[in-house]
Short mmCIF file of C-alpha atoms in Angstrom, two decimals:
data_model
loop_
_atom_site.label_atom_id
_atom_site.label_comp_id
_atom_site.label_asym_id
_atom_site.label_seq_id
_atom_site.Cartn_x
_atom_site.Cartn_y
_atom_site.Cartn_z
CA MET A 1 11.11 31.81 -40.18
CA ARG A 2 7.36 31.51 -40.82
CA SER A 3 7.65 27.81 -41.60
CA LEU A 4 9.67 27.23 -38.41
CA LEU A 5 7.11 29.14 -36.36
CA PHE A 6 4.27 27.16 -37.95
CA ALA A 7 6.04 23.85 -37.20
CA LEU A 8 6.51 24.84 -33.57
CA LEU A 9 2.87 25.85 -33.24
CA MET A 10 1.75 22.54 -34.71
CA LEU A 11 4.05 20.66 -32.34
CA PHE A 12 2.60 22.34 -29.27
CA ALA A 13 -0.93 21.81 -30.61
CA LEU A 14 -0.50 18.03 -30.76
CA PRO A 15 -2.30 16.09 -28.01
CA ALA A 16 -0.13 14.62 -25.26
CA GLN A 17 0.88 11.05 -26.04
CA SER A 18 0.27 8.29 -23.51
CA ALA A 19 3.29 6.53 -22.04
CA GLU A 20 4.57 3.66 -24.16
CA ARG A 21 3.85 0.18 -22.83
CA LEU A 22 7.10 -1.60 -22.06
CA ASP A 23 5.62 -5.09 -22.15
CA PRO A 24 2.33 -6.26 -23.74
CA THR A 25 1.74 -9.25 -21.45
CA PRO A 26 -1.03 -8.90 -18.85
CA ARG A 27 0.72 -9.00 -15.48
CA ILE A 28 0.04 -8.74 -11.74
CA ALA A 29 1.95 -5.87 -10.12
CA VAL A 30 3.73 -7.13 -6.99
CA ILE A 31 5.01 -4.19 -4.97
CA SER A 32 7.33 -3.89 -1.98
CA ALA A 33 8.36 -0.72 -0.18
CA PHE A 34 12.11 -1.33 0.15
CA ALA A 35 14.79 -3.84 -0.72
CA PRO A 36 14.59 -6.41 2.12
CA GLU A 37 10.93 -6.99 1.25
CA TRP A 38 11.45 -8.11 -2.32
CA VAL A 39 14.67 -10.15 -2.11
CA LYS A 40 12.75 -13.39 -1.54
CA LEU A 41 10.24 -12.60 -4.27
CA LYS A 42 12.92 -11.85 -6.86
CA ALA A 43 14.85 -14.96 -5.87
CA ALA A 44 11.76 -17.12 -6.45
CA ALA A 45 10.95 -15.57 -9.84
CA SER A 46 11.98 -16.91 -13.24
CA ASP A 47 12.24 -15.47 -16.76
CA ALA A 48 13.22 -12.12 -15.24
CA ARG A 49 13.73 -9.04 -17.39
CA SER A 50 14.47 -5.57 -16.02
CA PHE A 51 13.23 -2.16 -17.17
CA ASP A 52 14.23 1.22 -15.78
CA VAL A 53 11.67 4.02 -15.58
CA ASN A 54 12.55 7.23 -13.73
CA GLY A 55 15.18 5.33 -11.76
CA ILE A 56 12.75 2.60 -10.67
CA GLU A 57 13.59 -0.98 -11.63
CA PHE A 58 10.60 -2.95 -12.90
CA VAL A 59 11.20 -6.70 -13.25
CA THR A 60 8.87 -8.73 -15.43
CA ALA A 61 8.93 -12.38 -14.46
CA THR A 62 6.97 -15.51 -13.65
CA LEU A 63 6.23 -16.05 -9.96
CA ALA A 64 4.14 -18.88 -8.51
CA GLY A 65 2.91 -19.65 -12.01
CA ARG A 66 1.70 -16.09 -12.67
CA LYS A 67 3.02 -13.40 -14.97
CA VAL A 68 4.09 -10.52 -12.73
CA VAL A 69 5.97 -7.26 -12.68
CA LEU A 70 7.94 -6.75 -9.47
CA PHE A 71 9.11 -3.36 -8.26
CA LEU A 72 9.95 -1.28 -5.23
CA SER A 73 7.62 1.61 -4.49
CA GLY A 74 10.07 3.28 -2.16
CA ILE A 75 9.09 4.19 1.39
CA SER A 76 6.16 6.56 2.03
CA MET A 77 2.95 7.66 0.42
CA VAL A 78 4.18 9.86 -2.42
CA ASN A 79 6.75 7.31 -3.59
CA ALA A 80 4.14 4.55 -3.50
CA THR A 81 1.65 6.66 -5.46
CA MET A 82 4.18 7.61 -8.13
CA ALA A 83 5.60 4.13 -8.64
CA THR A 84 2.19 2.46 -8.79
CA GLN A 85 0.88 4.90 -11.38
CA ILE A 86 4.02 4.40 -13.50
CA ALA A 87 3.41 0.65 -13.42
CA LEU A 88 -0.21 1.11 -14.50
CA ASP A 89 0.86 3.41 -17.33
CA ARG A 90 3.74 1.27 -18.62
CA PHE A 91 2.45 -2.28 -18.12
CA ASP A 92 -0.83 -4.13 -18.65
CA ILE A 93 -1.77 -4.57 -14.99
CA THR A 94 -4.47 -7.12 -14.08
CA GLY A 95 -4.16 -6.68 -10.31
CA ILE A 96 -2.01 -5.05 -7.64
CA VAL A 97 -0.51 -6.97 -4.70
CA PHE A 98 1.52 -5.27 -2.00
CA SER A 99 3.95 -7.34 0.05
CA GLY A 100 5.70 -5.74 3.00
CA ILE A 101 6.19 -5.08 6.68
CA ALA A 102 4.19 -2.90 9.04
CA GLY A 103 3.56 -1.92 12.63
CA GLY A 104 0.91 -3.82 14.55
CA VAL A 105 -1.70 -1.78 16.43
CA ASP A 106 -4.22 -4.46 17.42
CA PRO A 107 -3.15 -5.78 20.87
CA ALA A 108 -4.29 -9.26 19.84
CA LEU A 109 -1.62 -9.43 17.12
CA HIS A 110 2.07 -10.23 17.43
CA ILE A 111 5.29 -9.64 15.52
CA GLY A 112 5.54 -11.96 12.53
CA ASP A 113 1.76 -12.16 11.96
CA VAL A 114 0.63 -11.43 8.40
CA VAL A 115 -2.41 -9.14 8.12
CA VAL A 116 -4.61 -8.76 5.03
CA ALA A 117 -6.87 -5.78 5.70
CA GLU A 118 -10.27 -5.43 4.03
CA GLN A 119 -9.91 -1.67 3.65
CA TRP A 120 -7.35 1.10 4.01
CA ALA A 121 -7.45 4.77 5.00
CA GLN A 122 -5.01 7.67 5.36
CA TYR A 123 -4.89 8.82 8.96
CA LEU A 124 -2.78 11.88 8.06
CA GLU A 125 -5.19 13.15 5.41
CA ALA A 126 -6.17 15.62 8.08
CA THR A 127 -6.78 19.13 9.34
CA PHE A 128 -4.51 20.43 12.08
CA ALA A 129 -7.05 22.36 14.14
CA ARG A 130 -6.64 25.62 16.02
CA ASP A 131 -5.64 25.05 19.65
CA LEU A 132 -8.05 26.85 21.98
CA GLY A 133 -6.29 25.63 25.11
CA GLY A 134 -7.53 23.27 27.76
CA GLY A 135 -7.63 20.35 25.36
CA LYS A 136 -10.11 22.07 23.03
CA TYR A 137 -9.63 22.54 19.28
CA ALA A 138 -11.54 24.44 16.60
CA LEU A 139 -11.83 23.36 12.96
CA PRO A 140 -12.21 25.99 10.23
CA PRO A 141 -15.87 26.84 9.55
CA TRP A 142 -15.96 24.82 6.32
CA LYS A 143 -14.66 21.66 8.01
CA LYS A 144 -16.71 19.14 9.94
CA PRO A 145 -15.20 16.38 12.09
CA GLU A 146 -15.35 13.05 10.25
CA GLN A 147 -13.20 10.78 12.40
CA PRO A 148 -12.04 10.83 16.03
CA ASN A 149 -9.23 13.33 16.50
CA TYR A 150 -5.83 12.93 18.11
CA GLY A 151 -5.30 16.29 19.74
CA MET A 152 -5.17 18.87 16.98
CA ILE A 153 -5.13 16.18 14.23
CA PHE A 154 -8.59 15.64 12.70
CA PRO A 155 -8.44 12.93 9.98
CA GLY A 156 -10.86 13.19 7.08
CA SER A 157 -11.71 12.00 3.61
CA VAL A 158 -9.80 12.78 0.45
CA GLU A 159 -11.20 14.09 -2.83
CA VAL A 160 -11.00 11.42 -5.51
CA ARG A 161 -11.35 11.70 -9.27
CA ARG A 162 -11.80 8.76 -11.60
CA ALA A 163 -13.22 8.04 -15.03
CA GLY A 164 -16.99 8.05 -15.14
CA LEU A 165 -17.47 10.50 -12.27
CA LYS A 166 -18.88 13.89 -13.20
CA GLN A 167 -17.84 15.30 -9.85
CA PRO A 168 -15.03 14.29 -7.47
CA GLU A 169 -16.11 12.06 -4.60
CA GLU A 170 -15.01 12.18 -0.98
CA LYS A 171 -13.64 8.89 0.35
CA PHE A 172 -11.96 7.84 3.55
CA TRP A 173 -11.82 4.04 3.18
CA PHE A 174 -10.49 2.25 0.09
CA ALA A 175 -11.51 -1.39 -0.10
CA ALA A 176 -9.37 -4.34 -1.09
CA ASP A 177 -10.78 -6.35 -3.99
CA ALA A 178 -13.49 -8.79 -2.87
CA GLY A 179 -12.25 -11.59 -5.11
CA MET A 180 -8.70 -11.18 -3.88
CA LEU A 181 -9.88 -11.25 -0.26
CA ALA A 182 -11.85 -14.42 -0.94
CA ALA A 183 -8.71 -16.03 -2.37
CA ALA A 184 -6.68 -14.90 0.66
CA ARG A 185 -9.22 -16.57 2.95
CA ARG A 186 -8.57 -19.87 1.18
CA LEU A 187 -4.90 -19.84 2.17
CA HIS A 188 -4.08 -22.42 4.80
CA ASP A 189 -0.90 -23.85 6.28
CA VAL A 190 1.44 -21.29 4.74
CA PRO A 191 4.76 -21.85 6.53
CA LEU A 192 5.67 -18.74 8.51
CA ALA A 193 9.06 -18.23 10.14
CA HIS A 194 9.19 -17.62 13.89
CA CYS A 195 12.99 -17.45 14.33
CA THR A 196 15.43 -15.07 12.70
CA ALA A 197 18.64 -16.08 10.92
CA ALA A 198 20.43 -15.15 14.15
CA ASN A 199 18.15 -17.61 15.99
CA VAL A 200 16.14 -14.95 17.82
CA CYS A 201 12.73 -16.56 18.17
CA LEU A 202 9.29 -15.08 18.71
CA ASP A 203 7.25 -15.97 21.77
CA LYS A 204 4.26 -16.92 19.60
CA LYS A 205 4.18 -18.57 16.20
CA PRO A 206 2.99 -16.16 13.50
CA ARG A 207 -0.50 -16.40 12.01
CA LEU A 208 -2.23 -15.23 8.84
CA LEU A 209 -5.27 -13.00 9.50
CA VAL A 210 -7.62 -11.81 6.77
CA GLY A 211 -10.03 -8.98 7.57
CA GLY A 212 -10.25 -5.74 9.51
CA ASN A 213 -8.77 -2.36 8.72
CA GLY A 214 -5.40 -0.87 7.93
CA VAL A 215 -4.23 2.74 7.96
CA SER A 216 -1.29 4.48 6.34
CA GLY A 217 0.50 7.79 6.71
CA GLN A 218 3.72 9.69 6.11
CA ALA A 219 5.06 9.04 9.62
CA PHE A 220 6.97 6.12 11.10
CA VAL A 221 4.96 5.44 14.25
CA ASP A 222 6.72 4.27 17.42
CA ASN A 223 4.39 5.74 20.01
CA ALA A 224 2.24 3.71 22.39
CA ASP A 225 -0.38 6.41 22.90
CA PHE A 226 -0.88 7.03 19.19
CA ARG A 227 -1.03 3.27 18.65
CA ARG A 228 -3.92 3.06 21.13
CA TYR A 229 -5.66 5.93 19.36
CA VAL A 230 -5.36 4.23 15.95
CA PHE A 231 -6.76 0.97 17.25
CA ALA A 232 -9.64 2.62 19.12
CA SER A 233 -10.55 5.14 16.41
CA PHE A 234 -10.20 3.12 13.22
CA LYS A 235 -10.49 -0.46 14.53
CA ALA A 236 -7.21 -0.96 12.68
CA GLN A 237 -5.05 -4.04 12.93
CA VAL A 238 -2.02 -2.62 11.15
CA LEU A 239 -0.32 0.67 10.33
CA ASP A 240 2.15 1.38 7.53
CA MET A 241 3.43 4.09 5.19
CA GLU A 242 2.22 3.01 1.70
CA SER A 243 -0.81 0.71 1.43
CA ALA A 244 -3.60 3.31 1.54
CA ALA A 245 -1.84 5.33 -1.18
CA VAL A 246 -1.62 2.27 -3.43
CA ALA A 247 -5.26 1.40 -2.63
CA MET A 248 -6.34 4.88 -3.74
CA VAL A 249 -4.35 4.67 -7.00
CA ALA A 250 -5.84 1.24 -7.66
CA TYR A 251 -9.34 2.58 -7.05
CA THR A 252 -8.92 5.55 -9.39
CA ASN A 253 -7.61 3.21 -12.13
CA GLY A 254 -10.18 0.46 -11.57
CA ALA A 255 -7.49 -2.13 -10.72
CA PRO A 256 -8.02 -4.97 -8.19
CA PHE A 257 -5.87 -4.41 -5.09
CA ILE A 258 -4.82 -6.29 -1.95
CA ALA A 259 -2.02 -5.76 0.60
CA PHE A 260 -0.20 -8.36 2.70
CA ARG A 261 1.56 -6.82 5.67
CA SER A 262 3.66 -8.76 8.17
CA LEU A 263 4.31 -7.15 11.54
CA SER A 264 7.96 -6.25 12.08
CA ASP A 265 7.18 -4.24 15.23
CA LEU A 266 4.25 -3.04 17.35
CA ALA A 267 4.36 0.68 16.50
CA GLY A 268 5.42 1.58 20.03
CA GLY A 269 3.55 -1.18 21.83
CA GLU A 270 6.61 -3.22 22.79
CA SER A 271 7.57 -3.29 26.46
CA GLY A 272 11.16 -2.45 25.50
CA GLY A 273 12.44 -0.63 22.40
CA ASN A 274 11.22 -0.91 18.84
CA GLU A 275 12.08 -4.33 17.40
CA MET A 276 11.84 -3.65 13.68
CA ALA A 277 15.61 -3.97 13.16
CA ILE A 278 15.52 -7.43 14.76
CA PHE A 279 12.50 -8.87 12.97
CA MET A 280 12.35 -6.98 9.67
CA ALA A 281 13.83 -9.81 7.60
CA LEU A 282 11.62 -12.42 9.27
CA ALA A 283 8.51 -10.31 8.70
CA SER A 284 9.49 -9.60 5.09
CA ASP A 285 9.96 -13.30 4.39
CA ASN A 286 6.61 -14.17 5.99
CA SER A 287 4.77 -11.65 3.83
CA ALA A 288 6.54 -12.90 0.70
CA SER A 289 5.65 -16.51 1.55
CA VAL A 290 1.96 -15.67 1.83
CA VAL A 291 2.03 -13.59 -1.37
CA GLN A 292 3.53 -16.46 -3.35
CA ARG A 293 0.84 -18.84 -2.10
CA PHE A 294 -1.80 -16.20 -2.87
CA LEU A 295 -0.57 -15.82 -6.45
CA SER A 296 -0.94 -19.56 -6.96
CA VAL A 297 -4.57 -19.39 -5.78
CA TRP A 298 -5.95 -16.11 -7.12
CA GLN A 299 -6.89 -16.10 -10.80
CA PRO A 300 -6.87 -12.72 -12.56
CA LEU A 301 -9.95 -11.99 -14.66
CA ARG A 302 -7.76 -11.80 -17.75
#
């Protein structure tokens, strides 16, 4: 009995072991939120091999001449955070590239456009303030307004921990990698679809735009008034449900990050109903086309 007890004590005293690497090759993580966004990427990849971790399929492959690991984050911030950290723990990641769809909030942009934001923030990392009536709200005494509010919603920074910091830091914006952005700005003449498979065509031919801001949150936004608020308050071009979470994980792990988001809808800015169901496949393909060209241009540091 004593020897058994001693063995158990020694077992619990052992330090936690890091997750085992599934593949030793340095690879670029290429992430999509849900299946329609990665069909084109998987179809274009070669030398594919699949791994399953916690029910997530990770596919190592060669894409546009680069060694990559493709996977679906799942929709929303928590799923994106979890899946990205698993990839960083289980693979040798040299950079993180997100390819997906989003809602457009800049009135100058149109469905099908591909946006590459310079920085990302979480608009629902927020305090829901006390309603005093008459359009007035009160934050708790320890809170100060950091960003313009939308009614009771007061967005603010998030506490971030990373290696090398003695104390957590407060951050609102998480920047895309400067080298990746420079490579994205060298992309020209990437063919972008402007008609769906059902021959529904856009009024304007899609464009690639590099720069500006993006925001992410746990809500699917289809509201014209909130869209106006996001554009006015954050000078955002695009709104989605994952990119800022992945940007934060990349920052805490010291990994280069960039997101390519093609507009499938206008987040409530359409004159009729939401058009995501009509243009989702077109937008997904446009993002994937730009990502493949990007991979052929950007050179990882190792």
